[in-house]
Amino acid sequence: MATPSMIHARCAYSPRICNRNNKSSSQQAPVASSSSSSSSSSSSASNSNFSLSSGDWTYAEAELKRRLGKNYLIYVSSSNTYTKTFTGIGGAGKRLADEVLQVVKKTKSLKRISFLSHSLGGLFARYAIAVLYSPDTYSRDQPGDLANNMTEYFQETNFSKGGLIAGLEPINFITLATPHLGVRGKNQLPFLLGVPILEKLAAPIAPFFVGKTGSQLFLTDGKPDKPPLLLRMASDCDDGKFLSALGAFRCRIIYANVSYDHMVGWRTSSIRRETQLSKPSRQSLDGYKHVVDVEYCSPVPSDGPKFSPKAVKAKEAAQNAPSTHSTVEYHEIVEDEMIRGLQLLGWKKVDVSFHTAFWPFFAHNNIHVKNEWLHNAGVGVIAHVADSLKQQEASSVLSASL
């Protein structure tokens, strides 16, 4: 049996490839993504490639290597640094996909792939996997999540029948504090403090500061009669097989800050409706400080997301004559449709609360330990991520051995 290899990608830092087949190298290889994201792939029964992108992953990289072993090739993405994150989710996603392909091409032993993303990088990664997706199926004798494998197996939808990502078997797709539903709506962009006038003004101003990506996050991109990109990314459409690509992964996990995250709200990062948000636990899970709840959400059958004439009219009003009423109506319509699409798949949702941390207002950076000294409240989250990855890898090896 071949030894596993792990790829870890980081954006905004020079990439490096480490510990493949027990050797180290400073070889440069581009893998794109902006914000934080990671992907993993492997060769033979146990070879895995794991890639992180964007953000500072120095602590997470070291901790994942320590917990998972030195035989993983870890790659950190660098193709979506700085202003490149403003050029749109599609452009960033394609750059990340190109980067992943180059790494896979240079590392012939890889057979599996996983992604770990932070913040905006999660959206870039979702676009990238659609670019990298092919419908070729592989054996799924042993579904991934050992705790819920039978439930997930019997509740599979047409979007979770398998497939390959960059020609590799997809194992984990994990995001940390990613705005899956965008940032429009009350408390979706928490630093606006839920003030309606600020939330109203933010949408038309955002493109001036964060370019095309800003209009996509506020769901105002494109012509009035065309669904916004994030809604299209909750389905399979002409732009890409977004849902099929997500469904190809054995396990999808989303980590969300329940409070104190000034950039990304709890609702959007956990793909929940307002009515589904309950008072979070204040007690951490054993061994994982600040991780307060883990919930497996089974797929919810539906006919998928739509962009109705009512939504077209609401989008036109939100673009051309924004008012509190028009923007709220438009957001509520689109948010519900995005959720309808994404919940066609099963998700493991992990809630994180830094209410007892020394610097709780750093929650957005704490969750992935951007700086080991300033944001070390998130070490329990990284430990939980590592153990989740280890569990899925063990399951994959068992499946390959059967």
Coordinates of C-alpha atoms in Angstrom, one line a residue:
M1 CA 0.0 0.0 0.0
A2 CA 1.4 3.4 -1.0
T3 CA 2.1 6.0 1.6
P4 CA -0.4 8.9 1.8
S5 CA 0.5 12.4 0.6
M6 CA -1.2 15.6 1.5
I7 CA -1.4 19.0 -0.3
H8 CA -1.9 22.2 1.7
A9 CA -2.5 25.4 -0.2
R10 CA -2.2 28.9 1.2
C11 CA -3.2 32.2 -0.6
A12 CA -1.1 35.3 -0.1
Y13 CA 2.0 33.3 0.8
S14 CA 4.6 31.6 -1.3
P15 CA 3.4 28.0 -1.8
R16 CA 5.6 25.1 -0.8
I17 CA 5.2 21.4 -1.1
C18 CA 6.1 19.4 2.0
N19 CA 6.6 15.8 3.1
R20 CA 5.6 13.9 0.0
N21 CA 6.9 10.4 0.4
N22 CA 8.7 11.5 3.5
K23 CA 10.7 14.2 1.7
S24 CA 10.6 17.9 1.8
S25 CA 10.8 20.4 -1.0
S26 CA 10.6 24.1 -1.5
Q27 CA 9.3 23.6 -5.1
Q28 CA 6.9 26.3 -6.3
A29 CA 3.6 25.1 -7.7
P30 CA 0.6 27.3 -8.3
V31 CA -2.8 26.4 -6.8
A32 CA -5.4 29.2 -6.7
S33 CA -7.9 30.3 -4.3
S34 CA -8.6 33.4 -2.4
S35 CA -9.4 33.6 1.2
S36 CA -8.8 30.3 2.9
S37 CA -9.4 27.0 1.3
S38 CA -7.9 23.6 1.1
S39 CA -8.1 20.5 -1.0
S40 CA -6.8 17.0 -0.6
S41 CA -6.1 14.1 -2.9
S42 CA -4.3 10.8 -2.7
S43 CA -2.9 7.9 -4.6
S44 CA -3.7 4.3 -4.0
A45 CA -5.7 3.2 -1.0
S46 CA -4.2 5.7 1.4
N47 CA -2.5 8.5 -0.6
S48 CA -4.2 11.8 0.0
N49 CA -3.6 15.3 -1.2
F50 CA -4.9 18.2 1.0
S51 CA -4.8 21.8 -0.1
L52 CA -5.5 25.0 1.8
S53 CA -5.9 28.4 0.2
S54 CA -5.8 32.0 1.2
G55 CA -5.3 33.4 4.7
D56 CA -2.5 32.5 7.0
W57 CA -2.5 28.7 7.6
T58 CA 0.8 28.4 9.3
Y59 CA -0.6 27.0 12.5
A60 CA -3.2 24.9 10.8
E61 CA -0.6 23.4 8.4
A62 CA 1.7 22.4 11.2
E63 CA -1.1 21.0 13.4
L64 CA -2.7 19.0 10.5
K65 CA 0.7 17.5 9.6
R66 CA 1.3 16.6 13.3
R67 CA -2.1 15.0 13.7
L68 CA -2.4 13.3 10.3
G69 CA 1.2 12.3 9.8
K70 CA 4.2 13.4 7.8
N71 CA 3.3 11.5 4.7
Y72 CA 0.8 14.0 3.5
L73 CA 1.7 16.5 0.7
I74 CA 0.5 19.9 1.9
Y75 CA 0.1 22.7 -0.6
V76 CA -0.9 26.3 0.0
S77 CA -2.6 28.2 -2.8
S78 CA -1.1 31.5 -4.0
S79 CA -3.0 32.4 -7.2
N80 CA -5.7 34.6 -5.6
T81 CA -3.8 37.0 -3.5
Y82 CA -4.7 40.6 -2.7
T83 CA -6.7 42.4 -5.4
K84 CA -7.3 39.2 -7.4
T85 CA -10.0 38.4 -4.9
F86 CA -12.0 41.4 -6.2
T87 CA -12.2 40.1 -9.8
G88 CA -15.2 37.8 -9.2
I89 CA -15.9 34.4 -7.7
G90 CA -15.8 32.8 -11.1
G91 CA -12.4 34.1 -12.1
A92 CA -10.9 33.2 -8.7
G93 CA -12.4 29.8 -8.9
K94 CA -11.0 29.1 -12.3
R95 CA -7.5 30.2 -11.1
L96 CA -7.8 27.9 -8.2
A97 CA -8.8 25.0 -10.5
D98 CA -5.8 25.6 -12.8
E99 CA -3.6 25.6 -9.8
V100 CA -5.0 22.3 -8.5
L101 CA -4.6 20.7 -11.9
Q102 CA -0.9 21.7 -12.0
V103 CA -0.2 20.2 -8.6
V104 CA -2.1 17.0 -9.5
K105 CA -0.1 16.8 -12.7
K106 CA 3.2 17.1 -10.9
T107 CA 2.2 14.6 -8.2
K108 CA 1.4 11.4 -10.1
S109 CA 0.8 9.3 -6.9
L110 CA -2.3 11.2 -5.8
K111 CA -5.6 9.5 -5.8
R112 CA -7.8 11.5 -3.4
I113 CA -8.7 15.1 -2.9
S114 CA -10.2 17.3 -0.2
F115 CA -10.8 21.0 0.3
L116 CA -10.6 23.1 3.5
S117 CA -11.5 26.8 3.0
H118 CA -11.9 29.9 5.1
S119 CA -14.2 32.8 4.5
L120 CA -14.5 33.9 0.8
G121 CA -12.1 31.1 -0.1
G122 CA -15.0 28.7 0.4
L123 CA -16.9 30.2 -2.4
F124 CA -13.9 30.1 -4.7
A125 CA -13.4 26.5 -3.8
R126 CA -17.1 25.7 -4.6
Y127 CA -16.6 27.3 -8.0
A128 CA -13.3 25.5 -8.6
I129 CA -14.6 22.0 -7.9
A130 CA -17.4 22.5 -10.5
V131 CA -14.6 23.4 -13.0
L132 CA -12.7 20.3 -11.9
Y133 CA -15.7 17.9 -11.8
S134 CA -16.2 15.0 -14.0
P135 CA -19.1 12.5 -13.7
D136 CA -16.9 9.4 -13.7
T137 CA -18.1 7.3 -10.8
Y138 CA -16.2 5.2 -8.3
S139 CA -17.1 2.6 -5.8
R140 CA -19.0 3.9 -2.7
D141 CA -19.2 0.7 -0.8
Q142 CA -18.5 2.6 2.4
P143 CA -20.0 6.1 2.6
G144 CA -17.7 8.6 4.4
D145 CA -19.2 9.7 7.7
L146 CA -18.9 6.7 10.0
A147 CA -21.4 8.2 12.5
N148 CA -24.1 8.8 9.9
N149 CA -23.1 6.5 7.1
M150 CA -26.2 4.5 6.9
T151 CA -28.5 7.5 7.1
E152 CA -26.6 9.3 4.4
Y153 CA -26.3 6.2 2.2
F154 CA -30.1 5.7 2.0
Q155 CA -30.9 9.3 1.6
E156 CA -28.6 10.0 -1.3
T157 CA -30.0 12.3 -4.0
N158 CA -29.2 12.5 -7.7
F159 CA -26.5 15.0 -6.8
S160 CA -24.5 12.6 -4.6
K161 CA -23.8 9.7 -6.8
G162 CA -20.1 10.1 -7.1
G163 CA -17.7 11.6 -9.6
L164 CA -14.2 12.8 -9.7
I165 CA -12.5 16.2 -8.9
A166 CA -9.4 16.8 -11.0
G167 CA -9.4 13.1 -11.8
L168 CA -9.2 12.2 -8.1
E169 CA -11.6 10.7 -5.6
P170 CA -13.2 13.5 -3.5
I171 CA -13.2 12.9 0.2
N172 CA -13.8 16.1 2.3
F173 CA -15.2 19.5 1.5
I174 CA -14.9 21.8 4.6
T175 CA -15.5 25.5 5.0
L176 CA -14.8 27.8 7.9
A177 CA -16.9 31.0 8.3
T178 CA -17.8 31.1 4.5
P179 CA -20.7 33.3 3.4
H180 CA -22.5 30.6 1.4
L181 CA -25.7 32.7 1.1
G182 CA -23.9 36.0 0.4
V183 CA -23.9 38.9 2.8
R184 CA -27.1 40.7 2.0
G185 CA -29.7 40.7 4.7
K186 CA -29.9 41.5 8.4
N187 CA -26.8 40.6 10.3
Q188 CA -25.3 38.7 7.3
L189 CA -22.5 41.3 7.4
P190 CA -22.3 41.8 11.2
F191 CA -20.0 44.9 11.3
L192 CA -23.0 46.9 9.9
L193 CA -24.7 46.1 13.3
G194 CA -28.0 45.2 11.6
V195 CA -28.7 48.9 10.9
P196 CA -31.2 48.9 7.9
I197 CA -29.8 52.1 6.4
L198 CA -26.2 50.8 6.5
E199 CA -27.3 47.5 5.0
K200 CA -29.2 49.3 2.3
L201 CA -26.2 51.5 1.4
A202 CA -23.6 48.7 1.5
A203 CA -24.8 46.9 -1.6
P204 CA -24.4 49.7 -4.2
I205 CA -21.1 50.8 -2.5
A206 CA -19.5 47.4 -2.2
P207 CA -18.4 47.1 -5.9
F208 CA -16.3 50.2 -5.5
F209 CA -14.3 48.6 -2.8
V210 CA -14.3 44.9 -3.6
G211 CA -15.1 44.9 -7.3
K212 CA -17.2 42.3 -9.0
T213 CA -16.9 40.0 -6.0
G214 CA -18.8 42.6 -3.9
S215 CA -21.8 42.7 -6.2
Q216 CA -21.9 38.9 -6.3
L217 CA -21.8 38.7 -2.5
F218 CA -24.7 41.2 -2.3
L219 CA -26.6 39.2 -5.0
T220 CA -26.9 42.2 -7.4
D221 CA -24.6 40.9 -10.2
G222 CA -25.8 40.5 -13.7
K223 CA -28.9 41.6 -15.5
P224 CA -32.3 41.7 -13.7
D225 CA -33.6 38.6 -15.5
K226 CA -30.5 36.5 -14.7
P227 CA -30.1 34.7 -11.4
P228 CA -27.2 36.0 -9.3
L229 CA -24.1 33.8 -9.3
L230 CA -24.6 32.4 -5.8
L231 CA -28.1 31.2 -6.7
R232 CA -26.7 29.5 -9.8
M233 CA -24.0 27.9 -7.6
A234 CA -26.8 26.2 -5.6
S235 CA -27.7 24.1 -8.6
D236 CA -26.4 22.4 -11.7
C237 CA -26.6 24.9 -14.6
D238 CA -25.0 26.1 -17.8
D239 CA -22.2 27.7 -15.7
G240 CA -21.2 24.4 -14.1
K241 CA -22.3 21.2 -12.2
F242 CA -22.0 23.0 -8.8
L243 CA -24.3 20.7 -6.9
S244 CA -23.0 17.5 -8.5
A245 CA -19.4 18.5 -7.7
L246 CA -20.3 19.1 -4.0
G247 CA -22.3 15.9 -3.9
A248 CA -19.3 13.9 -5.1
F249 CA -17.5 14.4 -1.8
R250 CA -17.9 11.8 0.8
C251 CA -18.4 14.4 3.5
R252 CA -19.3 18.1 3.5
I253 CA -18.7 20.1 6.8
I254 CA -19.4 23.7 7.5
Y255 CA -18.0 25.5 10.5
A256 CA -19.8 28.7 11.5
N257 CA -19.3 31.3 14.2
V258 CA -22.5 31.8 16.2
S259 CA -21.5 35.3 17.3
Y260 CA -18.6 37.9 17.4
D261 CA -17.8 37.3 13.7
H262 CA -17.7 40.8 12.3
M263 CA -17.5 39.7 8.6
V264 CA -19.8 36.7 8.2
G265 CA -23.1 36.0 9.9
W266 CA -24.1 32.7 11.5
R267 CA -27.0 32.2 9.1
T268 CA -25.0 32.5 5.9
S269 CA -22.0 30.5 7.1
S270 CA -24.2 27.6 8.4
I271 CA -26.7 27.6 5.5
R272 CA -29.7 28.1 7.7
R273 CA -32.9 30.1 7.7
E274 CA -33.5 32.6 10.5
T275 CA -36.1 30.4 12.1
Q276 CA -33.5 27.5 12.3
L277 CA -31.2 29.5 14.5
S278 CA -31.7 28.5 18.1
K279 CA -29.8 29.6 21.2
P280 CA -26.4 28.1 20.9
S281 CA -24.9 26.0 23.7
R282 CA -22.3 27.7 25.9
Q283 CA -20.5 24.5 26.7
S284 CA -17.7 23.2 24.5
L285 CA -17.5 19.6 23.3
D286 CA -15.0 17.5 25.1
G287 CA -11.5 18.0 23.7
Y288 CA -12.6 20.8 21.3
K289 CA -12.7 24.2 23.1
H290 CA -15.2 26.6 21.6
V291 CA -16.8 23.9 19.3
V292 CA -20.3 23.9 20.9
D293 CA -22.5 21.8 18.6
V294 CA -22.3 19.3 15.7
E295 CA -25.4 18.5 13.7
Y296 CA -25.8 16.2 10.7
C297 CA -28.5 17.6 8.4
S298 CA -29.9 15.0 6.0
P299 CA -30.7 15.9 2.4
V300 CA -34.1 17.6 1.9
P301 CA -35.8 16.6 -1.3
S302 CA -37.2 19.4 -3.5
D303 CA -37.4 20.4 -7.1
G304 CA -34.4 22.7 -6.6
P305 CA -33.9 26.5 -6.7
K306 CA -35.9 28.7 -9.0
F307 CA -35.6 32.3 -10.2
S308 CA -39.3 33.3 -10.5
P309 CA -40.8 36.3 -12.3
K310 CA -41.3 37.7 -8.8
A311 CA -37.6 37.4 -8.1
V312 CA -36.7 39.1 -11.4
K313 CA -38.9 42.0 -10.5
A314 CA -37.5 42.2 -7.0
K315 CA -33.9 42.1 -8.3
E316 CA -34.6 44.9 -10.7
A317 CA -36.0 47.0 -7.9
A318 CA -33.0 46.2 -5.7
Q319 CA -30.6 47.2 -8.4
N320 CA -32.3 50.3 -9.8
A321 CA -34.4 51.7 -7.0
P322 CA -33.1 50.2 -3.8
S323 CA -35.3 50.7 -0.7
T324 CA -35.5 48.8 2.6
H325 CA -38.6 47.0 1.4
S326 CA -37.3 46.0 -2.1
T327 CA -33.9 44.8 -0.9
V328 CA -35.4 42.8 2.0
E329 CA -38.0 41.2 -0.3
Y330 CA -35.4 40.3 -2.9
H331 CA -32.9 38.9 -0.4
E332 CA -35.6 36.7 1.3
I333 CA -36.6 35.2 -2.0
V334 CA -33.1 34.4 -3.2
E335 CA -31.9 33.2 0.2
D336 CA -34.7 30.7 0.5
E337 CA -34.0 29.4 -3.1
M338 CA -30.2 29.1 -2.3
I339 CA -31.0 27.0 0.8
R340 CA -33.5 24.9 -1.2
G341 CA -30.7 24.0 -3.6
L342 CA -27.9 23.4 -1.1
Q343 CA -30.0 21.3 1.2
L344 CA -30.5 18.8 -1.6
L345 CA -27.2 17.5 -0.1
G346 CA -26.4 16.3 3.4
W347 CA -24.2 18.6 5.5
K348 CA -22.5 18.3 8.8
K349 CA -22.9 21.7 10.5
V350 CA -20.4 22.6 13.3
D351 CA -21.2 25.6 15.5
V352 CA -18.3 27.5 17.1
S353 CA -18.7 30.1 19.9
F354 CA -15.8 32.3 21.2
H355 CA -17.9 34.0 23.8
T356 CA -15.4 33.0 26.5
A357 CA -12.3 33.8 24.5
F358 CA -10.0 36.6 25.6
W359 CA -10.5 38.3 22.2
P360 CA -14.0 37.1 21.1
F361 CA -14.3 39.8 18.5
F362 CA -11.5 38.2 16.5
A363 CA -13.8 35.2 15.9
H364 CA -13.5 35.4 12.1
N365 CA -9.7 34.9 12.3
N366 CA -9.8 32.8 15.5
I367 CA -11.7 30.0 13.7
H368 CA -8.7 29.1 11.5
V369 CA -6.0 30.5 13.8
K370 CA -4.7 33.0 11.4
N371 CA -2.0 34.1 13.8
E372 CA -0.9 31.5 16.4
W373 CA -0.5 34.1 19.1
L374 CA -3.3 36.5 18.5
H375 CA -6.0 34.0 17.4
N376 CA -5.0 30.9 19.3
A377 CA -8.6 30.6 20.7
G378 CA -9.3 28.5 17.6
V379 CA -6.9 25.6 18.3
G380 CA -9.9 23.4 19.3
V381 CA -11.5 24.1 16.0
I382 CA -8.4 23.0 14.0
A383 CA -8.2 19.9 16.2
H384 CA -11.8 19.1 15.3
V385 CA -11.0 19.6 11.6
A386 CA -8.0 17.3 11.9
D387 CA -10.0 14.6 13.6
S388 CA -12.8 14.9 11.0
L389 CA -10.2 14.5 8.2
K390 CA -8.6 11.5 10.0
Q391 CA -12.0 9.9 10.4
Q392 CA -12.8 10.2 6.7
E393 CA -9.4 9.1 5.6
A394 CA -9.7 6.0 7.8
S395 CA -13.1 5.3 6.2
S396 CA -11.7 5.7 2.7
V397 CA -8.9 3.3 3.4
L398 CA -11.3 0.8 4.9
S399 CA -13.6 1.1 1.8
A400 CA -10.6 0.6 -0.5
S401 CA -9.6 -2.5 1.4
L402 CA -13.0 -4.2 1.3

